[in-house]
Coordinates of C-alpha atoms in Angstrom, one line a residue:
Chain A
X1158 CA 6.4 70.7 -97.1
X1159 CA 9.2 69.8 -94.7
X1160 CA 7.5 71.9 -92.1
X1161 CA 4.3 69.9 -92.3
X1162 CA 6.3 66.6 -92.1
X1163 CA 8.1 67.7 -89.0
X1164 CA 4.9 68.9 -87.4
X1165 CA 3.2 65.6 -88.1
X1166 CA 6.2 63.7 -86.7
X1167 CA 5.9 65.9 -83.6
X1168 CA 2.2 65.2 -83.3
X1169 CA 2.8 61.5 -83.7
X1170 CA 5.5 61.6 -80.9
X1171 CA 3.1 63.6 -78.7
X1172 CA 0.3 61.1 -79.2
X1173 CA 2.6 58.2 -78.5
X1174 CA 3.7 59.7 -75.2
X1175 CA 0.2 60.6 -74.3
X1176 CA -0.9 57.0 -74.8
X1177 CA 2.1 55.8 -72.7
X1178 CA 1.1 58.3 -69.9
X1179 CA -2.6 57.2 -70.1
X1180 CA -1.8 53.5 -70.2
X1181 CA -1.5 52.9 -66.4
X1182 CA -4.9 54.4 -65.8
X1183 CA -6.3 52.4 -68.7
X1184 CA -4.7 49.3 -67.2
X1185 CA -6.3 49.9 -63.9
X1186 CA -9.8 50.2 -65.4
X1187 CA -9.3 47.1 -67.6
X1188 CA -7.9 45.1 -64.7
X1189 CA -10.9 46.0 -62.6
X1190 CA -13.2 44.3 -65.1
X1191 CA -11.2 41.1 -65.5
X1192 CA -12.1 37.8 -63.8
X1193 CA -9.6 36.6 -61.1
X1194 CA -8.6 33.9 -63.6
X1195 CA -7.9 36.3 -66.4
X1196 CA -5.7 38.4 -64.1
X1197 CA -3.2 35.5 -63.7
X1198 CA -2.8 34.6 -67.4
X1199 CA 0.8 34.2 -68.5
X1200 CA 0.0 36.5 -71.4
X1201 CA -1.8 39.6 -70.0
X1202 CA -4.9 40.5 -72.0
X1203 CA -5.3 44.1 -73.1
X1204 CA -9.1 43.9 -73.3
X1205 CA -11.1 41.9 -70.8
X1206 CA -12.8 38.7 -72.2
X1207 CA -16.0 39.8 -70.6
X1208 CA -16.8 42.7 -68.3
X1209 CA -16.9 41.4 -64.8
X1210 CA -18.9 44.1 -63.0
X1211 CA -19.1 41.7 -60.1
X1212 CA -15.7 42.9 -59.0
X1213 CA -17.2 46.2 -57.9
X1214 CA -20.0 44.4 -56.1
X1215 CA -17.4 42.3 -54.3
X1216 CA -15.4 45.3 -53.3
X1217 CA -18.5 46.8 -51.8
X1218 CA -19.3 43.5 -50.0
X1219 CA -15.8 42.9 -48.7
X1220 CA -15.9 46.0 -46.6
X1221 CA -18.2 48.8 -45.7
X1222 CA -17.2 50.7 -48.8
X1223 CA -20.3 53.0 -48.7
X1224 CA -19.2 54.1 -45.2
X1225 CA -15.6 54.9 -46.4
X1226 CA -17.1 56.9 -49.3
X1227 CA -19.2 58.9 -46.8
X1228 CA -16.1 59.5 -44.5
X1229 CA -14.0 60.7 -47.4
X1230 CA -16.9 63.0 -48.6
X1231 CA -17.4 64.5 -45.1
X1232 CA -13.7 65.0 -44.7
X1233 CA -13.3 66.6 -48.1
X1234 CA -16.3 68.9 -47.8
X1235 CA -15.5 69.8 -44.2
X1236 CA -11.9 70.8 -45.1
X1237 CA -13.1 72.6 -48.2
X1238 CA -15.7 74.6 -46.3
X1239 CA -13.4 75.5 -43.4
X1240 CA -10.3 76.2 -45.4
X1241 CA -11.9 78.4 -48.0
X1242 CA -13.8 80.5 -45.5
X1243 CA -10.8 81.0 -43.2
X1244 CA -8.7 81.8 -46.2
X1245 CA -11.3 84.4 -47.5
X1246 CA -11.4 86.2 -44.2
X1247 CA -7.6 86.2 -43.8
X1248 CA -7.0 87.3 -47.4
X1249 CA -9.5 90.1 -46.8
X1250 CA -7.7 91.3 -43.7
X1251 CA -4.2 91.0 -45.3
X1252 CA -5.2 92.6 -48.6
X1253 CA -7.8 95.2 -47.7
X1254 CA -7.6 95.6 -43.9
X1255 CA -5.7 98.0 -41.9
X1256 CA -4.1 97.1 -38.6
X1257 CA -0.8 97.3 -36.9
X1258 CA 1.8 94.8 -38.0
X1259 CA -0.4 93.6 -40.9
X1260 CA 2.6 92.6 -43.0
X1261 CA 4.4 91.0 -40.1
X1262 CA 1.4 88.8 -39.4
X1263 CA 1.2 87.9 -43.0
X1264 CA 4.9 86.8 -42.9
X1265 CA 3.8 84.4 -40.1
X1266 CA 1.3 82.9 -42.6
X1267 CA 3.8 82.7 -45.4
X1268 CA 6.4 81.0 -43.2
X1269 CA 3.9 78.2 -42.5
X1270 CA 4.2 77.3 -46.2
X1271 CA 7.5 75.5 -45.5
X1272 CA 6.2 73.4 -42.6
X1273 CA 4.9 70.1 -44.0
X1274 CA 2.4 68.0 -42.1
X1275 CA 5.1 65.4 -41.7
X1276 CA 6.8 67.8 -39.3
X1277 CA 3.7 68.5 -37.1
X1278 CA 1.9 65.2 -37.0
X1279 CA 3.3 63.8 -33.8
X1280 CA 2.4 66.7 -31.5
X1281 CA -1.0 67.1 -33.3
X1282 CA -1.7 63.5 -32.7
X1283 CA -0.9 63.9 -29.0
X1284 CA -3.2 67.0 -28.9
X1285 CA -6.0 65.2 -30.7
X1286 CA -5.7 62.3 -28.3
X1287 CA -5.9 64.6 -25.2
X1288 CA -8.9 66.3 -26.7
X1289 CA -10.5 62.9 -27.4
X1290 CA -10.8 63.8 -31.0
X1291 CA -9.0 60.7 -32.5
X1292 CA -11.3 58.7 -34.7
X1293 CA -13.6 61.7 -35.2
X1294 CA -14.2 63.9 -38.2
X1295 CA -12.8 66.8 -36.1
X1296 CA -9.3 65.3 -36.2
X1297 CA -9.5 64.9 -39.9
X1298 CA -10.8 68.4 -40.6
X1299 CA -9.9 71.0 -37.9
X1300 CA -6.1 70.7 -38.1
X1301 CA -6.4 71.7 -41.8
X1302 CA -8.4 74.8 -41.1
X1303 CA -5.8 77.2 -42.4
X1304 CA -4.0 76.8 -45.7
X1305 CA -1.1 79.2 -46.0
X1306 CA -1.1 78.6 -49.7
X1307 CA -4.8 79.4 -50.1
X1308 CA -4.4 82.6 -48.1
X1309 CA -1.4 83.6 -50.2
X1310 CA -3.3 83.0 -53.4
X1311 CA -6.5 84.8 -52.4
X1312 CA -4.6 87.7 -51.0
X1313 CA -2.9 88.2 -54.4
X1314 CA -6.3 88.1 -56.0
X1315 CA -8.0 90.5 -53.6
X1316 CA -5.1 92.9 -53.8
X1317 CA -5.5 93.2 -57.6
X1318 CA -9.1 94.2 -57.2
X1319 CA -10.0 97.9 -57.3
X1320 CA -11.0 99.6 -54.1
X1321 CA -13.5 101.9 -55.6
X1322 CA -16.4 99.5 -55.4
X1323 CA -15.6 98.8 -51.8
X1324 CA -15.4 102.5 -51.0
X1325 CA -18.8 103.0 -52.5
X1326 CA -20.2 100.1 -50.5
X1327 CA -18.7 101.5 -47.3
X1328 CA -20.2 104.9 -48.0
X1329 CA -23.5 103.1 -48.3
X1330 CA -22.9 101.7 -44.9
X1331 CA -22.1 98.1 -45.9
X1332 CA -20.5 96.0 -43.2
X1333 CA -17.3 94.0 -43.7
X1334 CA -19.1 90.7 -44.3
X1335 CA -21.3 92.4 -46.9
X1336 CA -18.2 93.9 -48.6
X1337 CA -16.4 90.6 -48.5
X1338 CA -19.1 88.1 -49.5
X1339 CA -21.2 90.3 -51.8
X1340 CA -18.4 92.2 -53.6
X1341 CA -14.9 90.8 -53.2
X1342 CA -15.8 87.1 -53.3
X1343 CA -17.8 87.3 -56.6
X1344 CA -15.0 89.4 -58.1
X1345 CA -12.3 86.9 -57.1
X1346 CA -14.4 83.9 -58.1
X1347 CA -11.9 82.4 -60.6
X1348 CA -9.3 82.2 -57.9
X1349 CA -11.7 80.9 -55.3
X1350 CA -13.0 78.2 -57.8
X1351 CA -9.4 77.1 -58.4
X1352 CA -8.8 76.9 -54.7
X1353 CA -11.9 74.9 -54.2
X1354 CA -10.9 72.4 -56.8
X1355 CA -7.3 72.1 -55.5
X1356 CA -8.6 71.6 -51.9
X1357 CA -11.1 69.1 -53.1
X1358 CA -8.4 67.1 -54.8
X1359 CA -5.8 67.2 -52.0
X1360 CA -8.4 66.3 -49.3
X1361 CA -9.9 63.6 -51.4
X1362 CA -6.5 62.0 -52.0
X1363 CA -5.1 62.6 -48.5
X1364 CA -3.7 59.5 -46.9
X1365 CA -1.0 60.3 -44.4
X1366 CA -3.2 62.3 -42.1
X1367 CA -6.3 60.0 -41.9
X1368 CA -3.9 57.1 -41.5
X1369 CA -2.6 58.6 -38.3
X1370 CA -5.7 60.2 -36.9
X1371 CA -8.1 57.3 -37.3
X1372 CA -7.8 53.6 -36.7
X1373 CA -11.4 52.4 -36.3
X1374 CA -13.1 50.8 -39.3
X1375 CA -16.1 53.1 -39.3
X1376 CA -13.9 56.2 -39.5
X1377 CA -11.7 54.9 -42.3
X1378 CA -11.4 57.0 -45.5
X1379 CA -11.2 55.5 -49.0
X1380 CA -7.5 55.9 -49.5
X1381 CA -6.6 54.2 -46.2
X1382 CA -9.3 51.5 -46.9
X1383 CA -7.8 50.6 -50.2
X1384 CA -4.3 50.4 -48.7
X1385 CA -5.6 48.2 -45.9
X1386 CA -7.4 45.9 -48.4
X1387 CA -3.9 45.3 -50.0
X1388 CA -2.4 44.6 -46.6
X1389 CA -5.0 42.1 -45.7
X1390 CA -3.7 39.8 -48.4
X1391 CA -0.2 39.9 -47.0
X1392 CA 1.9 40.7 -50.0
X1393 CA 0.1 38.6 -52.6
X1394 CA -2.1 41.2 -54.2
X1395 CA -2.6 38.8 -57.1
X1396 CA -5.3 37.0 -55.1
X1397 CA -7.5 40.1 -54.7
X1398 CA -6.4 42.5 -57.3
X1399 CA -9.6 42.3 -59.3
X1400 CA -11.4 43.7 -56.2
X1401 CA -8.5 46.1 -55.3
X1402 CA -8.5 47.6 -58.7
X1403 CA -12.3 48.0 -58.7
X1404 CA -12.0 49.8 -55.4
X1405 CA -9.2 52.0 -56.8
X1406 CA -11.3 53.0 -59.8
X1407 CA -14.0 54.1 -57.4
X1408 CA -11.5 56.2 -55.4
X1409 CA -10.3 58.1 -58.5
X1410 CA -13.6 58.4 -60.3
X1411 CA -14.8 61.6 -58.6
X1412 CA -11.4 63.2 -59.1
X1413 CA -11.3 62.4 -62.8
X1414 CA -14.8 63.8 -63.2
X1415 CA -14.0 67.0 -61.4
X1416 CA -10.7 67.2 -63.3
X1417 CA -12.3 66.8 -66.7
X1418 CA -14.7 69.6 -66.0
X1419 CA -12.3 72.1 -64.4
X1420 CA -9.1 71.0 -66.2
X1421 CA -8.6 74.1 -68.3
X1422 CA -9.3 76.4 -65.4
X1423 CA -6.9 74.6 -63.0
X1424 CA -4.1 74.4 -65.5
X1425 CA -4.1 78.1 -66.2
X1426 CA -4.4 79.0 -62.5
X1427 CA -1.6 76.6 -61.5
X1428 CA 0.7 77.9 -64.0
X1429 CA 0.0 81.5 -62.9
X1430 CA 0.0 81.0 -59.2
X1431 CA 2.9 78.7 -58.4
X1432 CA 5.5 80.8 -60.0
X1433 CA 5.5 84.5 -59.2
Chain B
X870 CA -4.2 101.5 -60.7
X871 CA -4.0 104.9 -59.1
X872 CA -2.7 105.6 -55.6
X873 CA -6.1 106.5 -54.3
X874 CA -7.6 103.1 -55.0
X875 CA -4.7 101.4 -53.2
X876 CA -5.4 103.3 -50.0
X877 CA -7.7 101.4 -47.7
X878 CA -10.5 103.1 -46.0
X879 CA -9.2 102.9 -42.5
X880 CA -6.1 104.6 -43.5
X881 CA -8.1 107.6 -44.5
X882 CA -10.0 107.6 -41.3
X883 CA -6.8 107.4 -39.4
X884 CA -5.5 110.4 -41.4
X885 CA -8.6 112.4 -40.9
X886 CA -8.5 111.9 -37.1
X887 CA -4.9 112.5 -36.5
X888 CA -5.8 115.4 -34.2
X889 CA -7.2 113.0 -31.7
X890 CA -4.4 110.6 -30.8
X891 CA -6.8 107.8 -29.8
X892 CA -10.4 107.0 -30.3
X893 CA -12.7 104.1 -29.6
X894 CA -13.8 104.2 -33.2
X895 CA -10.3 103.8 -34.6
X896 CA -9.4 101.1 -32.1
X897 CA -12.6 99.2 -33.0
X898 CA -11.9 99.7 -36.7
X899 CA -8.4 98.2 -36.4
X900 CA -9.5 95.4 -34.1
X901 CA -12.3 94.6 -36.6
X902 CA -9.9 94.2 -39.5
X903 CA -7.5 92.1 -37.5
X904 CA -10.3 89.9 -36.3
X905 CA -10.7 88.6 -39.9
X906 CA -7.1 87.4 -39.9
X907 CA -7.5 85.9 -36.4
X908 CA -9.0 82.5 -37.3
X909 CA -6.3 81.7 -39.8
X910 CA -3.6 82.9 -37.3
X911 CA -5.1 80.8 -34.5
X912 CA -5.2 77.7 -36.7
X913 CA -1.6 78.2 -37.8
X914 CA -0.4 78.9 -34.2
X915 CA -2.2 75.8 -32.8
X916 CA -1.6 73.3 -35.6
X917 CA 1.7 74.5 -37.1
X918 CA 3.8 76.6 -34.9
X919 CA 3.0 75.1 -31.5
X920 CA 3.6 71.6 -32.8
X921 CA 6.9 72.7 -34.2
X922 CA 8.1 74.1 -30.9
X923 CA 6.6 71.1 -29.0
X924 CA 8.5 68.8 -31.3
X925 CA 11.8 70.4 -30.3
X926 CA 10.9 70.0 -26.7
X927 CA 9.8 66.3 -27.1
X928 CA 13.0 65.6 -29.1
X929 CA 15.0 66.3 -25.9
X930 CA 13.0 63.8 -23.8
X931 CA 13.0 60.0 -23.7
X932 CA 9.2 60.0 -24.0
X933 CA 7.5 56.8 -25.2
X934 CA 3.9 57.3 -26.1
X935 CA 2.8 54.2 -24.3
X936 CA 4.2 55.3 -21.0
X937 CA 3.5 58.5 -19.0
X938 CA 7.1 59.2 -17.9
X939 CA 8.9 61.9 -19.7
X940 CA 12.5 62.5 -18.7
X941 CA 14.7 65.3 -20.1
X942 CA 17.7 63.8 -21.8
X943 CA 19.2 66.8 -23.6
X944 CA 20.8 66.1 -26.9
X945 CA 20.9 62.3 -26.3
X946 CA 18.4 61.5 -29.1
X947 CA 20.3 63.5 -31.6
X948 CA 23.7 62.0 -30.7
X949 CA 22.2 58.5 -30.7
X950 CA 20.6 59.1 -34.1
X951 CA 23.7 60.7 -35.7
X952 CA 25.9 57.9 -34.5
X953 CA 23.6 55.1 -35.7
X954 CA 24.3 53.4 -38.9
X955 CA 20.6 53.2 -39.7
X956 CA 20.3 57.0 -39.7
X957 CA 22.9 57.4 -42.4
X958 CA 21.4 54.6 -44.4
X959 CA 18.0 56.2 -44.3
X960 CA 19.5 59.6 -45.2
X961 CA 21.3 58.0 -48.1
X962 CA 18.1 56.2 -49.4
X963 CA 16.2 59.5 -49.1
X964 CA 18.7 61.5 -51.0
X965 CA 19.2 58.8 -53.6
X966 CA 15.4 58.7 -54.2
X967 CA 15.2 62.5 -54.2
X968 CA 18.1 63.2 -56.5
X969 CA 16.9 60.7 -59.2
X970 CA 13.3 61.7 -58.8
X971 CA 14.1 65.4 -59.2
X972 CA 16.6 64.9 -62.0
X973 CA 14.2 62.9 -64.1
X974 CA 11.2 65.0 -63.3
X975 CA 13.1 68.1 -64.6
X976 CA 14.6 66.5 -67.6
X977 CA 11.4 64.7 -68.7
X978 CA 9.3 67.7 -67.8
X979 CA 11.4 69.9 -70.0
X980 CA 11.4 67.4 -72.8
X981 CA 7.6 67.1 -72.7
X982 CA 7.3 70.9 -72.5
X983 CA 9.3 71.4 -75.7
X984 CA 7.3 68.7 -77.5
X985 CA 3.8 69.7 -76.2
X986 CA 4.2 73.4 -76.4
X987 CA 1.8 74.0 -79.3
X988 CA -1.2 76.1 -79.6
X989 CA -3.2 73.7 -81.7
X990 CA -6.4 72.3 -80.2
X991 CA -5.4 68.7 -80.1
X992 CA -2.4 69.5 -78.0
X993 CA -4.7 71.0 -75.4
X994 CA -6.3 67.6 -75.1
X995 CA -3.0 65.7 -75.1
X996 CA -1.6 67.9 -72.4
X997 CA -4.6 67.4 -70.2
X998 CA -4.2 63.6 -70.5
X999 CA -0.5 63.8 -69.7
X1000 CA -1.3 66.0 -66.7
X1001 CA -4.1 63.7 -65.4
X1002 CA -1.9 61.4 -63.2
X1003 CA -1.1 64.4 -61.0
X1004 CA -4.6 64.3 -59.7
X1005 CA -4.8 60.6 -59.1
X1006 CA -4.4 59.5 -55.5
X1007 CA -0.9 58.3 -54.7
X1008 CA -2.5 55.3 -53.1
X1009 CA -4.1 54.3 -56.3
X1010 CA -1.0 55.1 -58.4
X1011 CA 1.1 52.9 -56.1
X1012 CA -1.5 50.2 -56.5
X1013 CA -1.4 50.4 -60.3
X1014 CA 2.4 50.1 -60.4
X1015 CA 2.4 47.4 -57.8
X1016 CA 0.4 45.4 -60.2
X1017 CA 2.5 46.3 -63.3
X1018 CA 5.6 45.4 -61.4
X1019 CA 4.2 42.2 -60.0
X1020 CA 6.9 39.5 -60.3
X1021 CA 4.6 36.8 -61.6
X1022 CA 1.7 38.4 -63.5
X1023 CA 3.0 42.0 -64.0
X1024 CA 3.1 43.7 -67.3
X1025 CA 6.8 44.9 -66.8
X1026 CA 8.0 41.3 -66.7
X1027 CA 5.9 40.3 -69.6
X1028 CA 7.5 43.1 -71.7
X1029 CA 10.9 41.9 -70.5
X1030 CA 10.0 38.4 -71.5
X1031 CA 8.9 39.6 -75.0
X1032 CA 12.3 41.3 -75.4
X1033 CA 14.0 38.1 -74.4
X1034 CA 15.1 39.0 -70.8
X1035 CA 14.7 37.1 -67.6
X1036 CA 11.9 38.2 -65.2
X1037 CA 12.9 40.6 -62.4
X1038 CA 11.6 40.4 -58.8
X1039 CA 11.0 44.2 -58.9
X1040 CA 9.7 44.7 -55.4
X1041 CA 12.1 42.3 -53.6
X1042 CA 15.3 43.5 -55.2
X1043 CA 16.8 46.5 -53.4
X1044 CA 17.8 48.4 -56.5
X1045 CA 14.7 47.8 -58.6
X1046 CA 12.3 48.5 -55.6
X1047 CA 13.7 52.0 -55.4
X1048 CA 13.4 52.5 -59.2
X1049 CA 9.8 51.3 -59.0
X1050 CA 9.0 54.0 -56.4
X1051 CA 10.7 56.6 -58.6
X1052 CA 8.7 55.5 -61.6
X1053 CA 5.4 56.1 -59.7
X1054 CA 6.5 59.5 -58.7
X1055 CA 7.6 60.4 -62.2
X1056 CA 4.4 59.2 -63.7
X1057 CA 2.5 61.5 -61.3
X1058 CA 4.8 64.4 -61.4
X1059 CA 6.2 65.0 -65.0
X1060 CA 2.9 66.5 -66.2
X1061 CA 3.0 69.2 -63.7
X1062 CA 6.6 70.0 -64.5
X1063 CA 5.7 70.1 -68.2
X1064 CA 2.9 72.6 -67.6
X1065 CA 5.2 74.9 -65.6
X1066 CA 7.9 74.7 -68.2
X1067 CA 5.4 75.5 -70.9
X1068 CA 4.3 78.6 -69.0
X1069 CA 8.0 79.5 -68.8
X1070 CA 8.6 78.9 -72.5
X1071 CA 5.6 81.1 -73.4
X1072 CA 7.0 84.0 -71.4
X1073 CA 10.1 84.1 -73.5
X1074 CA 9.7 86.9 -76.1
X1075 CA 9.6 85.5 -79.7
X1076 CA 11.9 88.4 -80.9
X1077 CA 14.9 86.7 -79.2
X1078 CA 14.4 83.7 -81.5
X1079 CA 13.7 85.8 -84.6
X1080 CA 16.7 88.0 -84.1
X1081 CA 19.0 85.1 -83.5
X1082 CA 17.8 83.1 -86.5
X1083 CA 18.5 86.1 -88.7
X1084 CA 22.0 86.0 -87.2
X1085 CA 22.1 82.4 -88.4
X1086 CA 21.8 80.6 -85.0
X1087 CA 20.9 76.9 -85.2
X1088 CA 18.0 75.6 -83.2
X1089 CA 20.4 73.8 -80.8
X1090 CA 22.3 77.0 -80.1
X1091 CA 19.0 78.9 -79.6
X1092 CA 18.0 76.3 -77.1
X1093 CA 21.3 76.4 -75.3
X1094 CA 21.7 80.2 -75.3
X1095 CA 18.2 81.5 -75.1
X1096 CA 15.7 78.9 -73.9
X1097 CA 17.8 77.3 -71.1
X1098 CA 19.1 80.5 -69.5
X1099 CA 15.6 82.1 -69.6
X1100 CA 14.0 79.0 -68.1
X1101 CA 16.5 78.9 -65.3
X1102 CA 14.3 80.7 -62.6
X1103 CA 11.5 78.2 -63.4
X1104 CA 14.0 75.3 -63.3
X1105 CA 15.3 76.4 -60.0
X1106 CA 11.8 76.8 -58.6
X1107 CA 10.9 73.3 -59.8
X1108 CA 14.1 71.7 -58.5
X1109 CA 13.6 73.1 -55.0
X1110 CA 9.9 72.4 -54.7
X1111 CA 10.3 69.0 -56.1
X1112 CA 13.3 68.3 -53.9
X1113 CA 11.3 69.2 -50.8
X1114 CA 8.3 67.2 -52.0
X1115 CA 10.4 64.1 -52.9
X1116 CA 12.1 64.2 -49.5
X1117 CA 8.6 63.7 -48.0
X1118 CA 8.0 60.4 -49.9
X1119 CA 5.8 58.2 -47.7
X1120 CA 2.6 56.9 -49.4
X1121 CA 4.3 54.9 -52.2
X1122 CA 6.7 53.3 -49.7
X1123 CA 3.9 52.4 -47.3
X1124 CA 2.0 50.7 -50.0
X1125 CA 4.6 49.2 -52.3
X1126 CA 7.6 48.3 -50.3
X1127 CA 7.0 48.9 -46.6
X1128 CA 10.6 50.2 -46.4
X1129 CA 11.9 46.9 -47.6
X1130 CA 13.7 44.9 -49.0
X1131 CA 16.4 45.1 -46.4
X1132 CA 15.5 48.7 -45.6
X1133 CA 16.5 49.7 -49.2
X1134 CA 13.5 52.0 -49.5
X1135 CA 13.2 53.2 -46.0
X1136 CA 13.1 57.0 -46.4
X1137 CA 13.0 59.7 -43.7
X1138 CA 9.3 60.2 -43.2
X1139 CA 8.6 56.5 -43.3
X1140 CA 11.2 56.0 -40.6
X1141 CA 9.7 58.8 -38.5
X1142 CA 6.3 57.2 -38.9
X1143 CA 7.6 53.8 -37.9
X1144 CA 9.5 55.1 -34.9
X1145 CA 6.5 57.1 -33.7
X1146 CA 3.7 54.7 -34.3
X1147 CA 5.2 51.2 -34.4
X1148 CA 8.0 51.6 -31.9
X1149 CA 6.2 54.5 -30.0
X1150 CA 9.6 56.2 -29.4
X1151 CA 8.1 59.6 -29.6
X1152 CA 11.2 61.4 -28.3
X1153 CA 13.6 59.8 -30.9
X1154 CA 11.0 60.3 -33.7
X1155 CA 10.7 64.0 -32.8
X1156 CA 14.5 64.4 -33.0
X1157 CA 14.3 63.0 -36.5
X1158 CA 11.5 65.3 -37.3
X1159 CA 13.6 68.3 -36.2
X1160 CA 16.6 67.1 -38.3
X1161 CA 14.3 66.6 -41.3
X1162 CA 12.8 70.1 -40.8
X1163 CA 16.3 71.7 -40.6
X1164 CA 17.1 70.1 -44.0
X1165 CA 14.0 71.5 -45.5
X1166 CA 14.6 75.0 -44.1
X1167 CA 18.2 74.9 -45.4
X1168 CA 16.9 74.1 -48.9
X1169 CA 14.3 76.8 -48.8
X1170 CA 16.9 79.4 -47.7
X1171 CA 19.2 78.3 -50.5
X1172 CA 16.4 78.8 -53.0
X1173 CA 15.6 82.3 -51.6
X1174 CA 19.3 83.2 -51.7
X1175 CA 19.8 82.1 -55.3
X1176 CA 16.7 83.8 -56.6
X1177 CA 17.6 87.0 -54.8
X1178 CA 21.1 86.9 -56.3
X1179 CA 19.5 86.5 -59.7
X1180 CA 17.3 89.5 -59.3
X1181 CA 20.2 91.6 -58.3
X1182 CA 22.1 90.4 -61.2
X1183 CA 19.2 91.3 -63.6
X1184 CA 18.7 94.7 -62.0

């Protein structure tokens, strides 16, 4: 009896906290559907009087939002494609390959884990400017070609796979690309899928890098565009927040969708991979 | 896994052909394996290691990005920085933000983990919702809280009003502005800490609890004597990674406070950014980058050192 009471108190507390944690997201969505007038009521309304979808239309009209969407998409898929492939190759070399100094080279990869992009951005900016890559997709994508974390994660996964299948394929004369893409990659798919999702999320949300590497309007990505929208009203976001929140909802929508599909997968992988 | 399966193919070839000290085939085999690692190594050398070394070099020049002249000035940038009041102010702000952020992330994360660590289905769903902010772009998160903390129309002041308090100018008061930034970070980060703590909790063998409850241990003493010590490696990991992450705070500052009011929220990376891209003092900014990186390396070394000590202790 007392056990069921304590477990229902626990559930109630958990639900309350969950509601609290969800509230800011809810508040954003609700705000994005209010009229500018309703936004400035003395008593905030928790449910919009009427859904003003016009806010979304206005966000699209106020700026080339479609273009920003395209830029973010190209940036995200570019980084994903490059980073995952580079990581697959490197992980293959470090897990199954045989060459002199293999583990020393791998240490070089691992050491890169502690170098944040905030440490490298000035020289990379100079480099990009010399190459004439500023304000191009190249500056957004290429510097992110190698992810030390991704290589580390995939190497672990490849290492745990049995060599017998690879041996058999070798005997049959399969080349390395065949071994890698036809055998190892399918076997390590859960890790690769996690990596794809994580890369998707971090590239979609990235702000610092595109802020520095681009300044032209037609190369702007979503996150930077939303930040600029806020700047253009010079501190008084109350004037445009109906639009700003609509734009924000559009920024997080793809992530929330990806998240809700892959959630279980990512959570398990994160818990296993970050702490070893 | 047996020893045979661990042994890569090329090793066997190398062993078979030990009679011939060198062969084209072996050379090609080795080179081929290495070539798979080459793209990653090149990317890291060009975009991580070279910039790191180049930063050290620029930090000893008086380079201004708008001018072509670059003069070697030795340690001048460093001495100027370290003797400036602003540097210590920025360092203080950064550490203040970081310490509070890390402390509350750990405490709340652990609390949530204890509460949400249940195998029942509904908790799966609840945990997912608590974790969701982790995936929401920091720009958007900052925007949401900017609105909640809006002095005139914000929800925070409305709640204060309901409770009978005067409204607070959250973003223009030096103390509350920093707390607002920490709030955003906590909202985004506690779910992740919770998940890792739950993973840690689940790795503690149930027998420990069973045995101790037979001995008459209370739940509090179980928590203090079993749960906390066995969670300590996870806690250390979270403290260090969160510390390094918090030190890099930039986005929320850029969007919510712009370093203000009165530089009360001007943290390291934001200052580096300003110095490099508003003042164009590339040399000085690079010196700050180097100092910042030394702090990060120190923290990482401390983490490695402590975790190594722990392993020895256990072994």
